[in-house]
Amino acid sequence: AQSVSQHNHHVILSEAASLELGCNYSYGGTVNLFWYVQYPGQHLQLLLKYFSGDPLVKGIKGFEAEFIKSKFSFNLRKPSVQWSDTAEYFCAVNARSGNTGKLIFGQGTTLQVKP
Amino acid sequence: GAVVSQHPSRVICKSGTSVKIECRSLDFQATTMFWYRQFPKQSLMLMATSNEGSKATYEQGVEKDKFLINHASLTLSTLTVTSAHPEDSSFYICSARARQEAFFGQGTRLTVV
């Protein structure tokens, strides 16, 4: 069965600090990978996604993620966080074959950025 | 991006009653929608896949008779929580795919008292 694991449940950073959130997945086939963000009181929004090609993916708001196939990882990074990045972050995968709409989510990471 | 609207955003109901949650794709057609449930401080768990014009596909462990899903048109899927109990209190979120991307509704906070 597919599963997604996010290593950090709650991260507290000061503004301008660098961020890396870990994400590992378990699945035997080819997957698409996503990072979503949920700001307080708002919808889930897509930060970035990886389908194929360059394993280093750049998303919105200065976020990037690197797919390392050998490690089954898709870690999210940002060089310098801002107070406005305070939110819940979810890593998700879906299988490239079959019902590609089903997303399996990690347990989420709460990021708190102190001004 | 595409817009998915979910209604209501909050609902409180008494034990034993039923609650209907609507999920609409506002500017695109969605043959498939997805219903998720999110417990406090936990991740989104897929409950079922809603297919327009056919029966929903439920994930293992989800009671189909309790969580009734109807996808009557290309822009509307509904989730009805029947005979609700306090343990059904949760945050329910729908999503629909457009252009290989999933777009999410704002979620519905259900509280059963």
PDB file of C-alpha atoms in Angstrom:
ATOM      1  CA  ALA A   1       0.000   0.000   0.000  1.00  0.00           C
ATOM      2  CA  GLN A   2       1.095   3.528  -0.660  1.00  0.00           C
ATOM      3  CA  SER A   3       2.126   5.671   2.282  1.00  0.00           C
ATOM      4  CA  VAL A   4       3.701   9.044   2.841  1.00  0.00           C
ATOM      5  CA  SER A   5       5.741  10.022   5.845  1.00  0.00           C
ATOM      6  CA  GLN A   6       6.647  13.540   6.874  1.00  0.00           C
ATOM      7  CA  HIS A   7       9.417  13.630   9.427  1.00  0.00           C
ATOM      8  CA  ASN A   8       8.722  16.941  11.088  1.00  0.00           C
ATOM      9  CA  HIS A   9       5.382  17.488  12.772  1.00  0.00           C
ATOM     10  CA  HIS A  10       6.002  20.962  14.118  1.00  0.00           C
ATOM     11  CA  VAL A  11       8.768  23.295  13.046  1.00  0.00           C
ATOM     12  CA  ILE A  12       9.491  26.692  14.545  1.00  0.00           C
ATOM     13  CA  LEU A  13      11.848  29.053  12.732  1.00  0.00           C
ATOM     14  CA  SER A  14      12.835  32.667  12.862  1.00  0.00           C
ATOM     15  CA  GLU A  15      12.397  34.831   9.791  1.00  0.00           C
ATOM     16  CA  ALA A  16      15.210  34.478   7.239  1.00  0.00           C
ATOM     17  CA  ALA A  17      16.097  31.000   8.465  1.00  0.00           C
ATOM     18  CA  SER A  18      16.336  28.221   5.911  1.00  0.00           C
ATOM     19  CA  LEU A  19      13.682  25.538   5.758  1.00  0.00           C
ATOM     20  CA  GLU A  20      13.762  21.898   4.830  1.00  0.00           C
ATOM     21  CA  LEU A  21      10.781  19.625   5.383  1.00  0.00           C
ATOM     22  CA  GLY A  22      11.281  15.926   4.877  1.00  0.00           C
ATOM     23  CA  CYS A  23       8.947  13.682   2.907  1.00  0.00           C
ATOM     24  CA  ASN A  24       9.384  10.005   2.112  1.00  0.00           C
ATOM     25  CA  TYR A  25       6.957   7.787   0.309  1.00  0.00           C
ATOM     26  CA  SER A  26       6.422   4.099  -0.069  1.00  0.00           C
ATOM     27  CA  TYR A  27       5.178   2.769  -3.379  1.00  0.00           C
ATOM     28  CA  GLY A  28       6.466   0.189  -5.812  1.00  0.00           C
ATOM     29  CA  GLY A  29       5.526   1.972  -9.017  1.00  0.00           C
ATOM     30  CA  THR A  30       5.947   5.360 -10.609  1.00  0.00           C
ATOM     31  CA  VAL A  31       4.415   8.260  -8.748  1.00  0.00           C
ATOM     32  CA  ASN A  32       3.601  11.918  -9.088  1.00  0.00           C
ATOM     33  CA  LEU A  33       4.640  14.014  -6.112  1.00  0.00           C
ATOM     34  CA  PHE A  34       3.123  17.145  -4.631  1.00  0.00           C
ATOM     35  CA  TRP A  35       3.519  19.644  -1.848  1.00  0.00           C
ATOM     36  CA  TYR A  36       0.438  21.480  -0.660  1.00  0.00           C
ATOM     37  CA  VAL A  37       0.148  24.363   1.776  1.00  0.00           C
ATOM     38  CA  GLN A  38      -2.811  25.291   3.936  1.00  0.00           C
ATOM     39  CA  TYR A  39      -2.711  28.790   5.354  1.00  0.00           C
ATOM     40  CA  PRO A  40      -4.882  29.404   8.409  1.00  0.00           C
ATOM     41  CA  GLY A  41      -8.529  29.451   7.401  1.00  0.00           C
ATOM     42  CA  GLN A  42      -7.823  28.859   3.726  1.00  0.00           C
ATOM     43  CA  HIS A  43      -8.065  26.098   1.117  1.00  0.00           C
ATOM     44  CA  LEU A  44      -5.296  23.683   0.419  1.00  0.00           C
ATOM     45  CA  GLN A  45      -3.128  25.158  -2.320  1.00  0.00           C
ATOM     46  CA  LEU A  46      -0.579  23.522  -4.559  1.00  0.00           C
ATOM     47  CA  LEU A  47       2.983  24.676  -3.884  1.00  0.00           C
ATOM     48  CA  LEU A  48       4.717  22.530  -6.463  1.00  0.00           C
ATOM     49  CA  LYS A  49       4.563  19.188  -8.189  1.00  0.00           C
ATOM     50  CA  TYR A  50       6.832  16.673  -9.840  1.00  0.00           C
ATOM     51  CA  PHE A  51       5.703  14.449 -12.690  1.00  0.00           C
ATOM     52  CA  SER A  52       8.896  13.782 -14.620  1.00  0.00           C
ATOM     53  CA  GLY A  53      12.042  15.454 -15.905  1.00  0.00           C
ATOM     54  CA  ASP A  54      14.311  17.646 -13.802  1.00  0.00           C
ATOM     55  CA  PRO A  55      14.136  16.288 -10.241  1.00  0.00           C
ATOM     56  CA  LEU A  56      14.624  19.770  -8.816  1.00  0.00           C
ATOM     57  CA  VAL A  57      11.266  21.452  -8.974  1.00  0.00           C
ATOM     58  CA  LYS A  58      10.595  25.101  -8.316  1.00  0.00           C
ATOM     59  CA  GLY A  59       7.234  26.197  -7.018  1.00  0.00           C
ATOM     60  CA  ILE A  60       5.479  29.331  -5.923  1.00  0.00           C
ATOM     61  CA  LYS A  61       6.676  31.730  -3.233  1.00  0.00           C
ATOM     62  CA  GLY A  62      10.310  30.665  -3.482  1.00  0.00           C
ATOM     63  CA  PHE A  63       9.777  27.036  -2.545  1.00  0.00           C
ATOM     64  CA  GLU A  64      11.543  24.174  -4.252  1.00  0.00           C
ATOM     65  CA  ALA A  65      11.689  20.427  -3.802  1.00  0.00           C
ATOM     66  CA  GLU A  66      14.039  17.720  -4.941  1.00  0.00           C
ATOM     67  CA  PHE A  67      12.943  14.267  -5.969  1.00  0.00           C
ATOM     68  CA  ILE A  68      15.546  11.649  -5.079  1.00  0.00           C
ATOM     69  CA  LYS A  69      14.289   8.412  -6.517  1.00  0.00           C
ATOM     70  CA  SER A  70      16.831   6.195  -4.772  1.00  0.00           C
ATOM     71  CA  LYS A  71      15.729   7.558  -1.414  1.00  0.00           C
ATOM     72  CA  PHE A  72      12.005   7.733  -2.195  1.00  0.00           C
ATOM     73  CA  SER A  73      12.180  11.305  -0.969  1.00  0.00           C
ATOM     74  CA  PHE A  74      10.718  14.643  -2.022  1.00  0.00           C
ATOM     75  CA  ASN A  75      11.944  17.196   0.492  1.00  0.00           C
ATOM     76  CA  LEU A  76      10.670  20.753   0.457  1.00  0.00           C
ATOM     77  CA  ARG A  77      13.095  23.651   0.835  1.00  0.00           C
ATOM     78  CA  LYS A  78      13.120  27.399   1.061  1.00  0.00           C
ATOM     79  CA  PRO A  79      16.328  29.393   1.584  1.00  0.00           C
ATOM     80  CA  SER A  80      14.786  32.158   3.661  1.00  0.00           C
ATOM     81  CA  VAL A  81      11.371  31.882   5.291  1.00  0.00           C
ATOM     82  CA  GLN A  82       9.017  34.742   6.016  1.00  0.00           C
ATOM     83  CA  TRP A  83       6.422  35.193   8.707  1.00  0.00           C
ATOM     84  CA  SER A  84       3.760  34.737   6.013  1.00  0.00           C
ATOM     85  CA  ASP A  85       4.987  31.180   5.419  1.00  0.00           C
ATOM     86  CA  THR A  86       3.376  30.132   8.695  1.00  0.00           C
ATOM     87  CA  ALA A  87       1.027  27.346   7.614  1.00  0.00           C
ATOM     88  CA  GLU A  88       0.440  23.618   7.442  1.00  0.00           C
ATOM     89  CA  TYR A  89       2.421  21.780   4.762  1.00  0.00           C
ATOM     90  CA  PHE A  90       1.401  18.463   3.266  1.00  0.00           C
ATOM     91  CA  CYS A  91       3.361  16.142   1.034  1.00  0.00           C
ATOM     92  CA  ALA A  92       1.251  13.920  -1.226  1.00  0.00           C
ATOM     93  CA  VAL A  93       1.680  11.269  -3.888  1.00  0.00           C
ATOM     94  CA  ASN A  94      -0.462   9.555  -6.429  1.00  0.00           C
ATOM     95  CA  ALA A  95       0.212   6.584  -8.609  1.00  0.00           C
ATOM     96  CA  ARG A  96       1.011   7.428 -12.205  1.00  0.00           C
ATOM     97  CA  SER A  97      -1.086   4.482 -13.392  1.00  0.00           C
ATOM     98  CA  GLY A  98      -4.648   3.604 -12.544  1.00  0.00           C
ATOM     99  CA  ASN A  99      -6.774   6.181 -10.758  1.00  0.00           C
ATOM    100  CA  THR A 100      -4.351   9.062 -10.850  1.00  0.00           C
ATOM    101  CA  GLY A 101      -6.646  11.376  -9.003  1.00  0.00           C
ATOM    102  CA  LYS A 102      -6.286   9.694  -5.627  1.00  0.00           C
ATOM    103  CA  LEU A 103      -3.861  11.512  -3.423  1.00  0.00           C
ATOM    104  CA  ILE A 104      -2.188   9.941  -0.434  1.00  0.00           C
ATOM    105  CA  PHE A 105      -1.134  12.594   2.059  1.00  0.00           C
ATOM    106  CA  GLY A 106       1.537  12.710   4.688  1.00  0.00           C
ATOM    107  CA  GLN A 107       0.525  13.664   8.197  1.00  0.00           C
ATOM    108  CA  GLY A 108       1.442  17.280   7.662  1.00  0.00           C
ATOM    109  CA  THR A 109       3.978  19.666   9.157  1.00  0.00           C
ATOM    110  CA  THR A 110       3.007  22.780  11.030  1.00  0.00           C
ATOM    111  CA  LEU A 111       5.454  25.566  10.305  1.00  0.00           C
ATOM    112  CA  GLN A 112       5.552  28.525  12.630  1.00  0.00           C
ATOM    113  CA  VAL A 113       7.750  31.433  11.615  1.00  0.00           C
ATOM    114  CA  LYS A 114       8.533  33.963  14.297  1.00  0.00           C
ATOM    115  CA  PRO A 115       8.921  37.572  13.187  1.00  0.00           C
TER     116      PRO A 115
ATOM    117  CA  GLY B   1      -6.728  28.164 -11.273  1.00  0.00           C
ATOM    118  CA  ALA B   2      -9.915  26.167 -11.126  1.00  0.00           C
ATOM    119  CA  VAL B   3     -12.312  26.843  -8.260  1.00  0.00           C
ATOM    120  CA  VAL B   4     -13.974  24.256  -6.077  1.00  0.00           C
ATOM    121  CA  SER B   5     -16.645  25.473  -3.716  1.00  0.00           C
ATOM    122  CA  GLN B   6     -17.816  23.513  -0.707  1.00  0.00           C
ATOM    123  CA  HIS B   7     -20.939  24.245   1.323  1.00  0.00           C
ATOM    124  CA  PRO B   8     -21.552  24.640   4.174  1.00  0.00           C
ATOM    125  CA  SER B   9     -18.254  25.634   5.720  1.00  0.00           C
ATOM    126  CA  ARG B  10     -19.505  24.809   9.205  1.00  0.00           C
ATOM    127  CA  VAL B  11     -22.413  22.745  10.439  1.00  0.00           C
ATOM    128  CA  ILE B  12     -23.562  21.592  13.835  1.00  0.00           C
ATOM    129  CA  CYS B  13     -26.111  18.818  14.020  1.00  0.00           C
ATOM    130  CA  LYS B  14     -27.702  16.593  16.611  1.00  0.00           C
ATOM    131  CA  SER B  15     -26.832  12.931  16.974  1.00  0.00           C
ATOM    132  CA  GLY B  16     -28.975  10.757  14.775  1.00  0.00           C
ATOM    133  CA  THR B  17     -29.643  13.360  12.120  1.00  0.00           C
ATOM    134  CA  SER B  18     -28.202  13.504   8.608  1.00  0.00           C
ATOM    135  CA  VAL B  19     -26.067  16.221   7.098  1.00  0.00           C
ATOM    136  CA  LYS B  20     -25.444  16.937   3.429  1.00  0.00           C
ATOM    137  CA  ILE B  21     -22.263  18.587   2.207  1.00  0.00           C
ATOM    138  CA  GLU B  22     -22.020  19.935  -1.330  1.00  0.00           C
ATOM    139  CA  CYS B  23     -18.947  20.187  -3.511  1.00  0.00           C
ATOM    140  CA  ARG B  24     -19.143  22.183  -6.719  1.00  0.00           C
ATOM    141  CA  SER B  25     -16.630  22.787  -9.461  1.00  0.00           C
ATOM    142  CA  LEU B  26     -17.415  26.362 -10.463  1.00  0.00           C
ATOM    143  CA  ASP B  27     -15.552  26.900 -13.691  1.00  0.00           C
ATOM    144  CA  PHE B  28     -14.834  23.429 -14.978  1.00  0.00           C
ATOM    145  CA  GLN B  29     -16.441  20.037 -15.288  1.00  0.00           C
ATOM    146  CA  ALA B  30     -15.284  17.243 -13.051  1.00  0.00           C
ATOM    147  CA  THR B  31     -16.185  13.665 -13.872  1.00  0.00           C
ATOM    148  CA  THR B  32     -14.361  12.623 -10.739  1.00  0.00           C
ATOM    149  CA  MET B  33     -14.280  14.233  -7.330  1.00  0.00           C
ATOM    150  CA  PHE B  34     -12.686  13.046  -4.133  1.00  0.00           C
ATOM    151  CA  TRP B  35     -13.813  13.253  -0.535  1.00  0.00           C
ATOM    152  CA  TYR B  36     -11.293  13.454   2.281  1.00  0.00           C
ATOM    153  CA  ARG B  37     -11.578  13.565   6.031  1.00  0.00           C
ATOM    154  CA  GLN B  38      -9.128  15.321   8.282  1.00  0.00           C
ATOM    155  CA  PHE B  39      -8.891  14.681  11.999  1.00  0.00           C
ATOM    156  CA  PRO B  40      -7.299  17.298  14.272  1.00  0.00           C
ATOM    157  CA  LYS B  41      -3.538  17.420  13.848  1.00  0.00           C
ATOM    158  CA  GLN B  42      -3.675  14.580  11.367  1.00  0.00           C
ATOM    159  CA  SER B  43      -3.481  14.232   7.636  1.00  0.00           C
ATOM    160  CA  LEU B  44      -6.205  14.084   5.037  1.00  0.00           C
ATOM    161  CA  MET B  45      -7.535  10.579   4.603  1.00  0.00           C
ATOM    162  CA  LEU B  46      -9.212   9.698   1.341  1.00  0.00           C
ATOM    163  CA  MET B  47     -12.731   8.449   2.000  1.00  0.00           C
ATOM    164  CA  ALA B  48     -14.086   7.850  -1.477  1.00  0.00           C
ATOM    165  CA  THR B  49     -13.887   8.672  -5.136  1.00  0.00           C
ATOM    166  CA  SER B  50     -17.054  10.165  -6.539  1.00  0.00           C
ATOM    167  CA  ASN B  51     -17.791   9.307 -10.170  1.00  0.00           C
ATOM    168  CA  GLU B  52     -20.328  11.238 -12.208  1.00  0.00           C
ATOM    169  CA  GLY B  53     -23.204   9.018 -13.210  1.00  0.00           C
ATOM    170  CA  SER B  54     -22.040   5.937 -11.358  1.00  0.00           C
ATOM    171  CA  LYS B  55     -21.471   4.601  -7.871  1.00  0.00           C
ATOM    172  CA  ALA B  56     -18.750   6.006  -5.704  1.00  0.00           C
ATOM    173  CA  THR B  57     -15.678   3.973  -4.890  1.00  0.00           C
ATOM    174  CA  TYR B  58     -15.026   3.798  -1.163  1.00  0.00           C
ATOM    175  CA  GLU B  59     -11.713   3.291   0.549  1.00  0.00           C
ATOM    176  CA  GLN B  60     -11.238   0.372   2.859  1.00  0.00           C
ATOM    177  CA  GLY B  61     -12.856   0.921   6.227  1.00  0.00           C
ATOM    178  CA  VAL B  62     -15.255   3.653   5.078  1.00  0.00           C
ATOM    179  CA  GLU B  63     -18.912   2.738   5.535  1.00  0.00           C
ATOM    180  CA  LYS B  64     -20.715   3.415   2.295  1.00  0.00           C
ATOM    181  CA  ASP B  65     -24.128   3.312   3.949  1.00  0.00           C
ATOM    182  CA  LYS B  66     -23.062   5.953   6.421  1.00  0.00           C
ATOM    183  CA  PHE B  67     -21.307   8.268   4.010  1.00  0.00           C
ATOM    184  CA  LEU B  68     -23.587   8.493   0.999  1.00  0.00           C
ATOM    185  CA  ILE B  69     -22.068  10.051  -2.078  1.00  0.00           C
ATOM    186  CA  ASN B  70     -24.005  11.275  -5.072  1.00  0.00           C
ATOM    187  CA  HIS B  71     -22.405  12.756  -8.172  1.00  0.00           C
ATOM    188  CA  ALA B  72     -25.422  13.701 -10.218  1.00  0.00           C
ATOM    189  CA  SER B  73     -23.823  16.207 -12.539  1.00  0.00           C
ATOM    190  CA  LEU B  74     -20.421  17.182 -13.880  1.00  0.00           C
ATOM    191  CA  THR B  75     -20.171  20.041 -11.426  1.00  0.00           C
ATOM    192  CA  LEU B  76     -21.727  18.710  -8.232  1.00  0.00           C
ATOM    193  CA  SER B  77     -20.952  15.943  -5.794  1.00  0.00           C
ATOM    194  CA  THR B  78     -22.648  15.588  -2.422  1.00  0.00           C
ATOM    195  CA  LEU B  79     -21.616  13.744   0.706  1.00  0.00           C
ATOM    196  CA  THR B  80     -24.369  12.888   3.155  1.00  0.00           C
ATOM    197  CA  VAL B  81     -23.391  11.788   6.631  1.00  0.00           C
ATOM    198  CA  THR B  82     -26.327   9.686   7.774  1.00  0.00           C
ATOM    199  CA  SER B  83     -27.343   9.094  11.381  1.00  0.00           C
ATOM    200  CA  ALA B  84     -24.457  11.215  12.535  1.00  0.00           C
ATOM    201  CA  HIS B  85     -22.661  10.457  15.791  1.00  0.00           C
ATOM    202  CA  PRO B  86     -20.173  12.572  17.740  1.00  0.00           C
ATOM    203  CA  GLU B  87     -17.309  10.454  16.381  1.00  0.00           C
ATOM    204  CA  ASP B  88     -18.249  11.671  12.900  1.00  0.00           C
ATOM    205  CA  SER B  89     -17.236  15.170  13.949  1.00  0.00           C
ATOM    206  CA  SER B  90     -14.390  16.112  11.674  1.00  0.00           C
ATOM    207  CA  PHE B  91     -13.231  18.311   8.834  1.00  0.00           C
ATOM    208  CA  TYR B  92     -14.415  17.076   5.430  1.00  0.00           C
ATOM    209  CA  ILE B  93     -12.717  18.272   2.260  1.00  0.00           C
ATOM    210  CA  CYS B  94     -13.539  17.615  -1.378  1.00  0.00           C
ATOM    211  CA  SER B  95     -11.325  17.962  -4.392  1.00  0.00           C
ATOM    212  CA  ALA B  96     -11.668  17.800  -8.158  1.00  0.00           C
ATOM    213  CA  ARG B  97      -9.067  17.411 -10.840  1.00  0.00           C
ATOM    214  CA  ALA B  98      -8.461  19.864 -13.639  1.00  0.00           C
ATOM    215  CA  ARG B  99      -5.435  19.859 -15.915  1.00  0.00           C
ATOM    216  CA  GLN B 100      -3.615  17.162 -13.908  1.00  0.00           C
ATOM    217  CA  GLU B 101      -3.954  19.193 -10.739  1.00  0.00           C
ATOM    218  CA  ALA B 102      -6.221  18.683  -7.754  1.00  0.00           C
ATOM    219  CA  PHE B 103      -8.182  21.683  -6.547  1.00  0.00           C
ATOM    220  CA  PHE B 104      -9.670  21.632  -3.096  1.00  0.00           C
ATOM    221  CA  GLY B 105     -12.788  23.021  -1.535  1.00  0.00           C
ATOM    222  CA  GLN B 106     -12.490  25.089   1.619  1.00  0.00           C
ATOM    223  CA  GLY B 107     -13.677  22.218   3.740  1.00  0.00           C
ATOM    224  CA  THR B 108     -16.649  21.653   6.026  1.00  0.00           C
ATOM    225  CA  ARG B 109     -16.283  21.518   9.778  1.00  0.00           C
ATOM    226  CA  LEU B 110     -18.920  19.076  11.058  1.00  0.00           C
ATOM    227  CA  THR B 111     -19.719  18.986  14.741  1.00  0.00           C
ATOM    228  CA  VAL B 112     -22.179  16.402  15.994  1.00  0.00           C
ATOM    229  CA  VAL B 113     -23.615  17.103  19.437  1.00  0.00           C
TER     230      VAL B 113
END
